[in-house]
XYZ file of C-alpha atoms in Angstrom:
618
model
C -14.358 -30.162 -32.586
C -14.827 -26.815 -30.797
C -11.815 -24.507 -30.348
C -12.161 -24.827 -26.571
C -12.051 -28.604 -26.818
C -8.937 -28.423 -28.955
C -7.432 -26.104 -26.377
C -8.162 -28.587 -23.592
C -6.550 -31.435 -25.505
C -3.479 -29.360 -26.368
C -3.199 -28.274 -22.737
C -3.164 -31.912 -21.655
C -0.460 -32.573 -24.251
C 1.575 -29.669 -22.879
C 1.250 -30.926 -19.315
C 2.514 -34.337 -20.398
C 5.477 -32.623 -22.072
C 6.256 -30.649 -18.909
C 6.060 -33.821 -16.817
C 8.543 -35.537 -19.140
C 10.851 -32.523 -18.966
C 10.582 -32.514 -15.185
C 11.801 -36.097 -15.071
C 14.422 -35.693 -17.781
C 17.983 -36.476 -16.740
C 19.073 -32.918 -17.569
C 15.744 -31.300 -16.820
C 14.561 -29.244 -13.873
C 13.818 -31.114 -10.661
C 13.112 -30.419 -7.025
C 15.607 -32.461 -5.000
C 13.126 -33.018 -2.164
C 10.715 -34.815 -4.515
C 13.266 -37.228 -5.960
C 13.356 -40.577 -4.177
C 16.728 -42.310 -3.834
C 16.874 -45.496 -5.862
C 17.543 -48.821 -4.273
C 20.919 -50.203 -5.233
C 22.705 -46.848 -5.534
C 25.363 -45.830 -3.022
C 26.172 -42.309 -1.787
C 28.417 -41.584 -4.735
C 25.706 -42.496 -7.211
C 27.503 -45.689 -8.226
C 25.506 -48.787 -8.938
C 26.419 -51.568 -6.512
C 26.133 -54.188 -9.206
C 28.854 -54.101 -11.802
C 28.184 -54.094 -15.483
C 28.214 -57.438 -17.223
C 31.127 -57.541 -19.623
C 32.660 -59.882 -22.125
C 36.308 -60.629 -22.667
C 37.363 -60.751 -26.295
C 41.045 -61.573 -26.703
C 41.993 -59.764 -23.516
C 39.903 -56.705 -24.506
C 36.886 -55.900 -22.380
C 33.845 -54.733 -24.322
C 30.326 -54.008 -23.223
C 27.596 -56.352 -24.284
C 25.146 -54.427 -26.427
C 21.659 -55.861 -25.969
C 19.367 -56.326 -28.908
C 16.783 -53.680 -27.996
C 17.227 -54.338 -24.256
C 16.970 -58.111 -24.500
C 18.099 -58.596 -20.882
C 15.851 -55.957 -19.354
C 13.065 -58.199 -18.111
C 15.322 -60.845 -16.573
C 17.747 -58.145 -15.251
C 20.060 -60.858 -13.934
C 22.464 -59.503 -11.340
C 20.290 -56.439 -10.687
C 17.581 -55.900 -8.108
C 15.287 -53.946 -10.406
C 14.871 -53.188 -14.067
C 15.754 -49.571 -13.272
C 19.184 -50.665 -11.991
C 19.704 -52.575 -15.211
C 18.859 -49.504 -17.294
C 21.180 -47.252 -15.288
C 24.148 -49.497 -16.023
C 23.155 -50.007 -19.682
C 22.909 -46.499 -21.167
C 22.858 -48.014 -24.655
C 19.388 -49.364 -23.830
C 17.864 -46.153 -25.124
C 15.302 -45.783 -27.945
C 17.259 -42.778 -29.203
C 14.916 -39.857 -28.531
C 15.334 -36.730 -26.459
C 13.541 -38.529 -23.635
C 14.574 -42.020 -22.547
C 11.071 -43.468 -22.460
C 12.165 -46.889 -21.241
C 14.033 -45.395 -18.302
C 11.136 -43.023 -17.618
C 8.709 -45.924 -17.373
C 10.840 -48.275 -15.276
C 12.615 -45.713 -13.073
C 10.463 -42.608 -12.711
C 7.182 -44.529 -12.783
C 8.375 -47.795 -11.265
C 5.849 -47.468 -8.427
C 2.992 -46.405 -10.695
C 2.800 -48.185 -14.028
C -0.607 -46.640 -14.696
C 0.898 -43.148 -14.524
C 3.638 -44.183 -16.939
C 1.175 -45.684 -19.410
C -1.055 -42.587 -19.202
C 1.755 -40.081 -19.791
C 3.232 -42.068 -22.687
C -0.197 -42.524 -24.311
C -0.950 -38.794 -24.064
C 2.488 -37.922 -25.416
C 2.023 -40.358 -28.321
C -1.180 -38.584 -29.359
C 0.529 -35.212 -28.844
C 3.374 -36.137 -31.200
C 0.909 -37.157 -33.895
C -0.890 -33.862 -33.413
C 2.344 -31.847 -33.546
C 3.386 -33.631 -36.729
C 0.099 -32.846 -38.461
C -0.196 -29.325 -37.057
C 3.335 -28.423 -38.175
C 2.428 -29.584 -41.662
C -0.892 -27.718 -41.774
C 0.054 -24.392 -40.205
C 3.728 -24.018 -41.100
C 5.021 -26.298 -43.824
C 2.096 -26.044 -46.246
C 2.004 -22.253 -45.842
C 5.676 -22.072 -46.808
C 5.103 -24.338 -49.800
C 2.146 -22.279 -50.990
C 4.155 -19.058 -50.701
C 7.160 -20.664 -52.401
C 4.987 -21.793 -55.290
C 3.666 -18.259 -55.690
C 7.125 -16.633 -55.548
C 8.564 -19.063 -58.092
C 5.472 -18.480 -60.283
C 4.800 -22.189 -60.661
C 1.862 -23.224 -62.772
C -0.840 -25.267 -61.025
C 0.365 -28.403 -62.806
C 4.025 -28.016 -61.802
C 3.133 -27.093 -58.229
C 0.638 -29.928 -58.105
C 3.114 -32.635 -59.050
C 6.062 -31.276 -57.013
C 5.287 -29.201 -53.914
C 1.677 -30.198 -53.217
C 2.364 -33.942 -52.678
C 5.288 -32.972 -50.445
C 3.015 -30.846 -48.280
C 0.280 -33.447 -47.969
C 2.656 -36.386 -47.486
C 5.131 -34.615 -45.192
C 4.204 -36.467 -41.947
C 4.691 -39.888 -43.557
C 7.787 -38.774 -45.461
C 9.674 -37.407 -42.477
C 8.543 -40.178 -40.141
C 10.125 -42.625 -42.576
C 13.329 -40.575 -42.839
C 13.539 -40.243 -39.057
C 13.082 -43.995 -38.650
C 15.970 -44.755 -41.004
C 18.119 -42.207 -39.184
C 17.158 -43.555 -35.778
C 18.464 -46.331 -33.611
C 17.473 -49.889 -34.575
C 14.331 -48.501 -36.209
C 14.818 -48.848 -39.959
C 12.113 -51.496 -40.131
C 9.742 -49.091 -38.360
C 10.024 -46.655 -41.267
C 9.381 -49.267 -43.950
C 6.461 -50.797 -42.061
C 4.886 -47.417 -41.282
C 4.861 -46.374 -44.963
C 3.636 -49.723 -46.268
C 1.222 -50.160 -43.366
C -0.246 -46.744 -44.072
C -0.558 -47.632 -47.754
C -2.475 -50.821 -46.913
C -4.725 -48.917 -44.508
C -5.594 -46.167 -46.988
C -6.039 -48.351 -50.080
C -8.110 -50.903 -48.159
C -9.879 -49.329 -45.177
C -10.369 -45.787 -46.496
C -11.359 -46.921 -49.996
C -13.560 -49.605 -48.415
C -15.413 -47.155 -46.173
C -15.862 -44.702 -49.052
C -17.263 -47.495 -51.210
C -19.758 -48.497 -48.521
C -20.833 -44.880 -47.939
C -21.471 -44.046 -51.608
C -22.607 -47.458 -52.865
C -26.210 -46.276 -53.240
C -25.222 -43.113 -55.124
C -23.824 -45.057 -58.106
C -21.074 -42.487 -58.705
C -18.693 -43.289 -61.552
C -14.967 -42.549 -61.340
C -12.499 -42.072 -64.178
C -11.300 -45.381 -65.617
C -8.061 -44.273 -67.271
C -6.805 -42.390 -64.223
C -7.570 -45.321 -61.931
C -5.927 -47.899 -64.189
C -2.802 -45.807 -64.596
C -2.403 -45.084 -60.879
C -2.996 -48.620 -59.649
C -0.933 -50.131 -62.464
C 2.045 -47.920 -61.699
C 1.646 -48.579 -57.972
C 1.818 -52.338 -58.583
C 4.909 -51.833 -60.738
C 6.588 -49.924 -57.890
C 5.744 -52.693 -55.430
C 7.546 -55.169 -57.691
C 10.659 -52.987 -57.526
C 10.384 -52.750 -53.744
C 9.990 -56.521 -53.520
C 13.242 -56.922 -55.475
C 15.041 -54.518 -53.117
C 13.893 -56.481 -50.077
C 14.773 -59.805 -51.707
C 18.330 -58.703 -52.481
C 18.650 -57.238 -48.990
C 21.214 -54.597 -49.983
C 20.686 -51.112 -51.362
C 23.331 -48.805 -52.796
C 22.990 -45.082 -53.393
C 22.487 -45.717 -57.114
C 19.686 -48.257 -56.685
C 17.966 -46.077 -54.078
C 18.106 -43.092 -56.439
C 16.600 -45.294 -59.125
C 13.633 -45.907 -56.831
C 13.135 -42.154 -56.396
C 13.533 -41.756 -60.159
C 10.379 -43.843 -60.612
C 8.387 -41.038 -59.049
C 10.066 -38.485 -61.322
C 9.154 -40.632 -64.326
C 5.565 -40.787 -63.147
C 5.443 -37.019 -62.699
C 6.774 -36.495 -66.228
C 4.227 -38.954 -67.595
C 1.403 -37.050 -65.906
C 2.648 -33.683 -67.161
C 3.061 -34.945 -70.732
C -0.359 -36.537 -70.538
C -1.841 -33.242 -69.439
C -0.129 -31.332 -72.261
C -1.540 -33.816 -74.751
C -5.039 -33.448 -73.313
C -4.834 -29.658 -73.417
C -4.041 -29.847 -77.097
C -7.122 -31.982 -77.599
C -9.528 -30.252 -75.222
C -8.527 -26.783 -74.081
C -8.411 -26.160 -70.336
C -9.896 -29.535 -69.462
C -8.134 -30.575 -66.237
C -9.285 -34.138 -65.809
C -5.761 -35.568 -65.876
C -3.744 -32.742 -64.378
C -3.062 -34.422 -61.046
C -4.252 -38.010 -60.811
C -1.269 -38.690 -58.526
C -1.983 -36.022 -55.940
C -3.334 -36.607 -52.439
C -6.189 -34.360 -53.539
C -6.769 -33.986 -57.239
C -7.896 -30.864 -58.943
C -10.781 -32.923 -60.192
C -11.930 -35.877 -62.156
C -13.600 -36.307 -65.475
C -16.792 -38.211 -65.910
C -16.587 -40.941 -68.432
C -19.607 -39.566 -70.195
C -17.974 -36.150 -70.562
C -21.183 -34.280 -69.709
C -21.583 -31.080 -67.751
C -21.629 -32.905 -64.446
C -17.953 -33.728 -64.888
C -17.099 -30.039 -65.351
C -18.318 -28.751 -62.011
C -15.179 -29.821 -60.180
C -13.019 -27.512 -62.271
C -14.797 -24.385 -61.130
C -12.318 -23.677 -58.311
C -9.433 -23.672 -60.794
C -11.004 -21.410 -63.415
C -11.120 -17.644 -63.167
C -14.654 -16.342 -63.188
C -15.995 -13.215 -64.747
C -14.614 -13.816 -68.199
C -16.636 -12.217 -70.979
C -15.590 -14.844 -73.472
C -16.736 -18.393 -73.771
C -13.188 -19.688 -73.213
C -12.365 -20.102 -69.499
C -9.012 -18.858 -68.176
C -6.752 -21.174 -66.197
C -6.177 -20.044 -62.620
C -2.521 -19.151 -62.102
C -2.241 -20.747 -58.664
C -3.591 -23.656 -56.687
C -6.574 -23.051 -54.396
C -5.483 -22.622 -50.788
C -7.574 -25.516 -49.479
C -5.535 -28.035 -51.470
C -2.246 -27.310 -49.733
C -3.226 -28.875 -46.410
C -6.035 -31.176 -47.462
C -4.586 -34.216 -45.712
C -3.664 -32.457 -42.484
C -6.419 -29.842 -42.250
C -7.852 -31.649 -39.224
C -4.758 -30.530 -37.298
C -4.859 -26.897 -38.396
C -5.546 -23.984 -36.078
C -6.285 -21.671 -38.998
C -9.976 -20.762 -39.496
C -11.669 -22.433 -42.415
C -12.503 -20.264 -45.410
C -15.815 -22.046 -45.831
C -18.363 -20.851 -43.255
C -19.561 -24.439 -43.111
C -16.462 -26.360 -42.040
C -15.576 -29.558 -43.846
C -13.275 -31.065 -41.281
C -15.627 -31.728 -38.399
C -15.329 -28.705 -36.149
C -16.983 -25.342 -35.730
C -14.777 -22.297 -35.199
C -17.654 -19.955 -34.328
C -17.553 -18.405 -30.910
C -20.308 -19.764 -28.700
C -19.839 -17.378 -25.842
C -18.269 -13.967 -25.472
C -18.626 -13.463 -21.752
C -15.712 -12.694 -19.506
C -15.482 -16.141 -17.970
C -15.185 -17.699 -21.398
C -12.465 -15.210 -22.370
C -10.527 -15.905 -19.192
C -10.869 -19.622 -19.747
C -9.502 -19.316 -23.309
C -6.561 -17.238 -22.078
C -5.798 -19.868 -19.457
C -5.846 -22.626 -22.091
C -3.624 -20.546 -24.370
C -1.159 -20.218 -21.520
C -1.115 -23.976 -21.011
C -0.622 -24.527 -24.750
C 2.518 -22.389 -24.832
C 4.970 -25.295 -24.414
C 3.632 -26.753 -27.684
C 3.173 -23.597 -29.763
C 5.826 -21.167 -28.535
C 8.998 -23.085 -29.575
C 7.787 -23.407 -33.167
C 6.625 -19.788 -33.430
C 10.017 -18.648 -32.121
C 12.040 -20.658 -34.638
C 9.931 -20.939 -37.837
C 9.785 -17.709 -39.905
C 6.282 -16.983 -41.165
C 5.133 -14.310 -43.632
C 1.398 -14.888 -43.424
C -1.659 -13.017 -42.178
C -0.686 -13.878 -38.598
C 2.449 -11.728 -38.988
C 4.192 -10.645 -35.792
C 7.411 -8.670 -35.857
C 8.427 -9.988 -32.456
C 8.087 -13.608 -33.539
C 9.735 -12.833 -36.887
C 12.834 -11.309 -35.316
C 13.007 -14.098 -32.736
C 12.731 -16.795 -35.425
C 15.515 -15.224 -37.480
C 17.774 -15.046 -34.429
C 16.923 -18.357 -32.773
C 16.660 -20.644 -35.807
C 20.468 -20.908 -36.296
C 20.895 -21.675 -32.578
C 18.324 -24.468 -32.829
C 20.196 -25.880 -35.829
C 23.457 -25.776 -33.865
C 21.817 -27.603 -30.958
C 20.363 -30.221 -33.271
C 23.755 -30.716 -34.944
C 25.445 -31.285 -31.583
C 22.818 -33.742 -30.381
C 23.017 -35.779 -33.585
C 26.830 -35.931 -33.667
C 27.850 -38.697 -31.267
C 31.573 -38.078 -31.855
C 31.430 -34.347 -31.138
C 33.952 -33.038 -28.608
C 33.123 -30.250 -26.141
C 35.274 -27.876 -28.199
C 33.467 -28.689 -31.456
C 30.114 -28.264 -29.725
C 31.124 -24.848 -28.429
C 32.260 -23.873 -31.922
C 28.894 -24.914 -33.366
C 27.024 -22.884 -30.763
C 29.272 -19.887 -31.469
C 28.494 -20.177 -35.188
C 24.782 -20.486 -34.411
C 24.755 -17.409 -32.162
C 26.771 -15.413 -34.713
C 24.380 -16.307 -37.534
C 21.464 -15.497 -35.269
C 22.796 -11.991 -34.678
C 23.555 -11.507 -38.384
C 19.994 -12.492 -39.328
C 18.166 -11.043 -36.345
C 19.486 -7.475 -36.525
C 18.388 -6.863 -40.173
C 15.059 -8.533 -39.409
C 14.522 -6.007 -36.614
C 15.668 -3.000 -38.625
C 13.915 -3.675 -41.944
C 10.524 -5.052 -40.894
C 7.429 -3.322 -39.559
C 4.785 -4.372 -37.086
C 1.906 -3.616 -39.443
C 2.437 -6.173 -42.188
C 4.905 -8.845 -43.359
C 7.757 -7.905 -45.721
C 6.620 -7.156 -49.258
C 10.042 -7.348 -50.864
C 12.835 -9.907 -50.634
C 10.365 -12.543 -49.489
C 12.321 -15.536 -50.754
C 14.758 -15.697 -47.768
C 11.811 -15.605 -45.352
C 9.921 -18.318 -47.223
C 12.993 -20.532 -47.567
C 13.671 -20.043 -43.868
C 10.152 -21.181 -43.014
C 10.490 -24.122 -45.390
C 13.815 -25.264 -43.912
C 12.832 -24.794 -40.276
C 9.539 -26.619 -40.840
C 11.574 -29.553 -42.128
C 13.808 -29.319 -39.046
C 10.780 -29.497 -36.772
C 9.367 -32.345 -38.826
C 12.577 -34.263 -38.303
C 12.677 -33.620 -34.550
C 9.028 -34.522 -33.963
C 9.156 -37.585 -36.211
C 12.392 -38.777 -34.566
C 10.787 -38.475 -31.147
C 7.696 -40.313 -32.378
C 9.768 -43.199 -33.723
C 11.823 -43.322 -30.509
C 8.621 -43.483 -28.459
C 7.313 -46.360 -30.579
C 10.607 -48.229 -30.129
C 10.363 -47.638 -26.382
C 6.751 -48.846 -26.276
C 7.828 -51.918 -28.213
C 10.333 -52.732 -25.492
C 7.862 -52.046 -22.688
C 5.099 -54.174 -24.216
C 7.552 -56.763 -25.623
C 6.264 -56.099 -29.132
C 8.426 -55.740 -32.201
C 8.735 -52.014 -32.976
C 8.049 -52.835 -36.630
C 4.550 -54.012 -35.664
C 3.905 -50.700 -33.922
C 5.112 -48.928 -37.052
C 2.777 -51.093 -39.105
C -0.226 -50.288 -36.924
C 0.055 -47.339 -34.531
C 2.336 -45.140 -36.660
C 0.519 -46.035 -39.878
C -2.902 -45.382 -38.326
C -1.829 -42.092 -36.787
C -0.363 -40.750 -40.025
C -3.405 -41.936 -41.993
C -6.056 -40.225 -39.870
C -5.908 -37.161 -42.097
C -6.536 -39.309 -45.161
C -9.402 -41.132 -43.479
C -11.291 -38.066 -42.287
C -10.698 -35.808 -45.288
C -11.407 -38.447 -47.940
C -14.614 -39.617 -46.278
C -15.770 -36.004 -45.802
C -15.150 -35.308 -49.489
C -16.759 -38.530 -50.689
C -19.934 -37.897 -48.691
C -20.526 -34.764 -50.770
C -21.093 -37.055 -53.750
C -20.548 -36.256 -57.410
C -17.060 -35.273 -58.451
C -15.841 -35.102 -54.857
C -15.779 -38.888 -54.936
C -13.226 -38.701 -57.754
C -11.028 -36.442 -55.617
C -11.237 -38.774 -52.630
C -10.609 -41.959 -54.604
C -7.647 -40.431 -56.437
C -6.126 -39.394 -53.127
C -6.443 -42.905 -51.751
C -4.032 -44.223 -54.390
C -1.943 -41.151 -55.140
C -0.954 -40.339 -51.563
C 0.323 -43.826 -50.607
C 2.188 -44.082 -53.912
C 3.982 -40.792 -53.237
C 4.843 -41.900 -49.697
C 6.166 -45.220 -50.968
C 8.283 -43.831 -53.781
C 9.450 -40.556 -52.247
C 9.316 -41.500 -48.557
C 11.033 -44.865 -48.786
C 13.178 -43.768 -51.723
C 14.675 -40.759 -49.938
C 15.040 -42.780 -46.731
C 16.935 -45.513 -48.563
C 19.138 -42.903 -50.265
C 20.069 -41.405 -46.888
C 20.629 -44.824 -45.359
C 22.852 -45.931 -48.249
C 24.718 -42.620 -48.233
C 25.583 -42.996 -44.539
C 26.873 -46.550 -45.140
C 28.868 -45.923 -48.326
C 31.034 -47.375 -49.760
C 29.290 -50.363 -48.178
C 25.681 -50.992 -49.228
C 22.828 -50.335 -46.844
C 21.525 -53.591 -45.393
C 17.745 -53.611 -45.497
C 16.350 -54.912 -42.181
C 15.514 -58.600 -42.411
C 11.824 -58.757 -41.717
C 9.643 -61.383 -43.360
C 6.551 -59.403 -42.401
C 7.530 -56.800 -45.005
C 6.902 -59.312 -47.786
C 3.549 -60.092 -46.191
C 2.693 -56.384 -46.138
C 3.630 -55.955 -49.796
C 1.548 -59.009 -50.658
C -1.590 -57.715 -48.932
C -1.068 -54.233 -50.411
C -0.871 -55.758 -53.884
C -3.903 -57.929 -53.116
C -5.979 -54.864 -52.198
C -4.920 -53.087 -55.396
C -5.705 -56.135 -57.521
C -9.115 -56.532 -55.852
C -9.972 -52.920 -56.697
C -8.514 -53.408 -60.178
C -10.897 -56.321 -60.762
C -14.094 -55.196 -59.016
C -14.300 -51.575 -60.184
C -14.118 -52.222 -63.968
C -16.621 -55.080 -63.629
C -19.030 -52.624 -61.971
C -18.570 -49.913 -64.608
C -16.113 -48.008 -62.360
C -18.772 -47.454 -59.685
C -17.667 -48.207 -56.080
C -20.062 -50.638 -54.447
C -20.465 -52.736 -51.297
C -18.644 -55.695 -52.836
C -15.537 -53.546 -53.250
C -15.832 -52.061 -49.769
C -16.491 -55.280 -47.856
C -13.741 -57.114 -49.739
C -11.146 -54.432 -49.023
C -12.015 -54.209 -45.325
C -11.830 -58.005 -45.037
C -8.398 -57.977 -46.709
C -7.149 -55.452 -44.175
C -8.677 -57.368 -41.250
C -6.907 -60.543 -42.355
C -3.699 -58.578 -42.838
C -3.734 -57.165 -39.293
C -4.658 -60.553 -37.826
C -1.783 -62.264 -39.633
C 0.750 -59.631 -38.606
C -0.263 -59.585 -34.941
C -0.361 -63.394 -34.820
C 3.134 -63.493 -36.280
C 4.428 -60.974 -33.755
C 2.986 -63.058 -30.884
C 4.544 -66.238 -32.239
C 1.191 -67.859 -33.012
C 1.916 -67.801 -36.736
C 5.219 -68.000 -38.562
C 5.816 -65.899 -41.673
C 8.686 -67.289 -43.682
C 9.800 -67.289 -47.282
C 11.473 -70.619 -46.858
């Protein structure tokens, strides 16, 4: 995709954001353009009174189950009137998407659908772009400052960078409103998509090349993945999760990491500097080892070995190559590719340098500001794109953003407590902003005391992840209400597909290169979903259980989750059977079978959501 095309798309996203802000309850509006709503008197009071229940002489509001009475809206002239008198009918995001659709766009459903569709794509883009251009840069810098070896960085920070969109979408879903099942379904749905569709397409594309992948790595990854699914099945069967049991689920990933590290140490003692098993769990592996052990299996290690050595013994590179840090989300990055021949499907070369082209690019950059400016002003960056103005602004404004986020998330906050939080935020902003202005230069980023800057970028990237993912989940819940579809189904499909686009495009691009690149792609197809399942769901369950303690966290009752786990296990078992029988060479039988499994899975889930098919465990 050309830079200009990306600019056009981002400009459209920004316009959709401005339109939503314009129609926000607390946003900016022109009074002459706002039509009075039918059913509202001069004082702004709804003529129809709110339906209430009497419980032992105490009047309480009826809380609908995800706006169950919206479509009938009994006692109300329009659905908008119903929403005005039921403020709890809110998906929980910054924008009330249900109210936007039925009130702002009540006379033009097409406009509402268009804006929400554009904003949905924009949120996916923002999630991936924040990971590629902010979060992964902070992780790479943090790894360098802490002097982590490639192995330690590969099994700790690198999976976090590549799996960040899925991880924080899951956490945001569990922290959201009536959306816990969205988080579980999005992670498991993404796992089914990657292990079936992505592996299936790769198998079909390289079937004629007869490329062989590493048997031991594949068996270990898929075997451990199946073991984790058994644990998850037990959690869902019990229906309750405590902090201890949720931590045990996260501990499974720690155990796997330790097993990989110990395995690597053992291999190094046997074969010096051979990296075939360094990172079989990563979204992108350092490399794979050919079963034959010939020179062809060594080419993949070249990027991790220092060149120019006069001895016959290669030296291990002391850091991970830059391209690995954002391998899954590189399609969302605005940074120029290091390779003059881009891998990710776009060309960053300038096609025209005339004045009209320059003016056009400046105009697009201006339109993109609503998407890029807030993050640049609040996320500290110490990279090549250093700007003292942005650096000082990020140090000063980041605490204020945290104070605002704290106030919006605290439903019980009083006006006094909110003012105190803002005062603390402004005070911290001044304390951090003044030294940032005095002790930095415009020429280059700081060269000493980098850790506070890097940690600031790391923390604020997480904050933006949480805000974007929360808004994405809220939008999916709102779309579920509008289309009368269970939000969990949207998490299983739309959210899972959106978060898996990076896996699909990057893995296929790598696999098409042939040779050892196939090993990288295939490893990522099992390692990434396993990290998202263990870390994403594990951390989400820990947070959910922590908020409910001393009571256990009640896992959402959703029979479709068992169906999802079953099809995920079926895809893993199919690969586990077909690949060894074909001498670990992906073929058309593997690809067609996996794609058919996923097609049946989607058909069953959609049929169940429409009531055509009933999924029950008895």
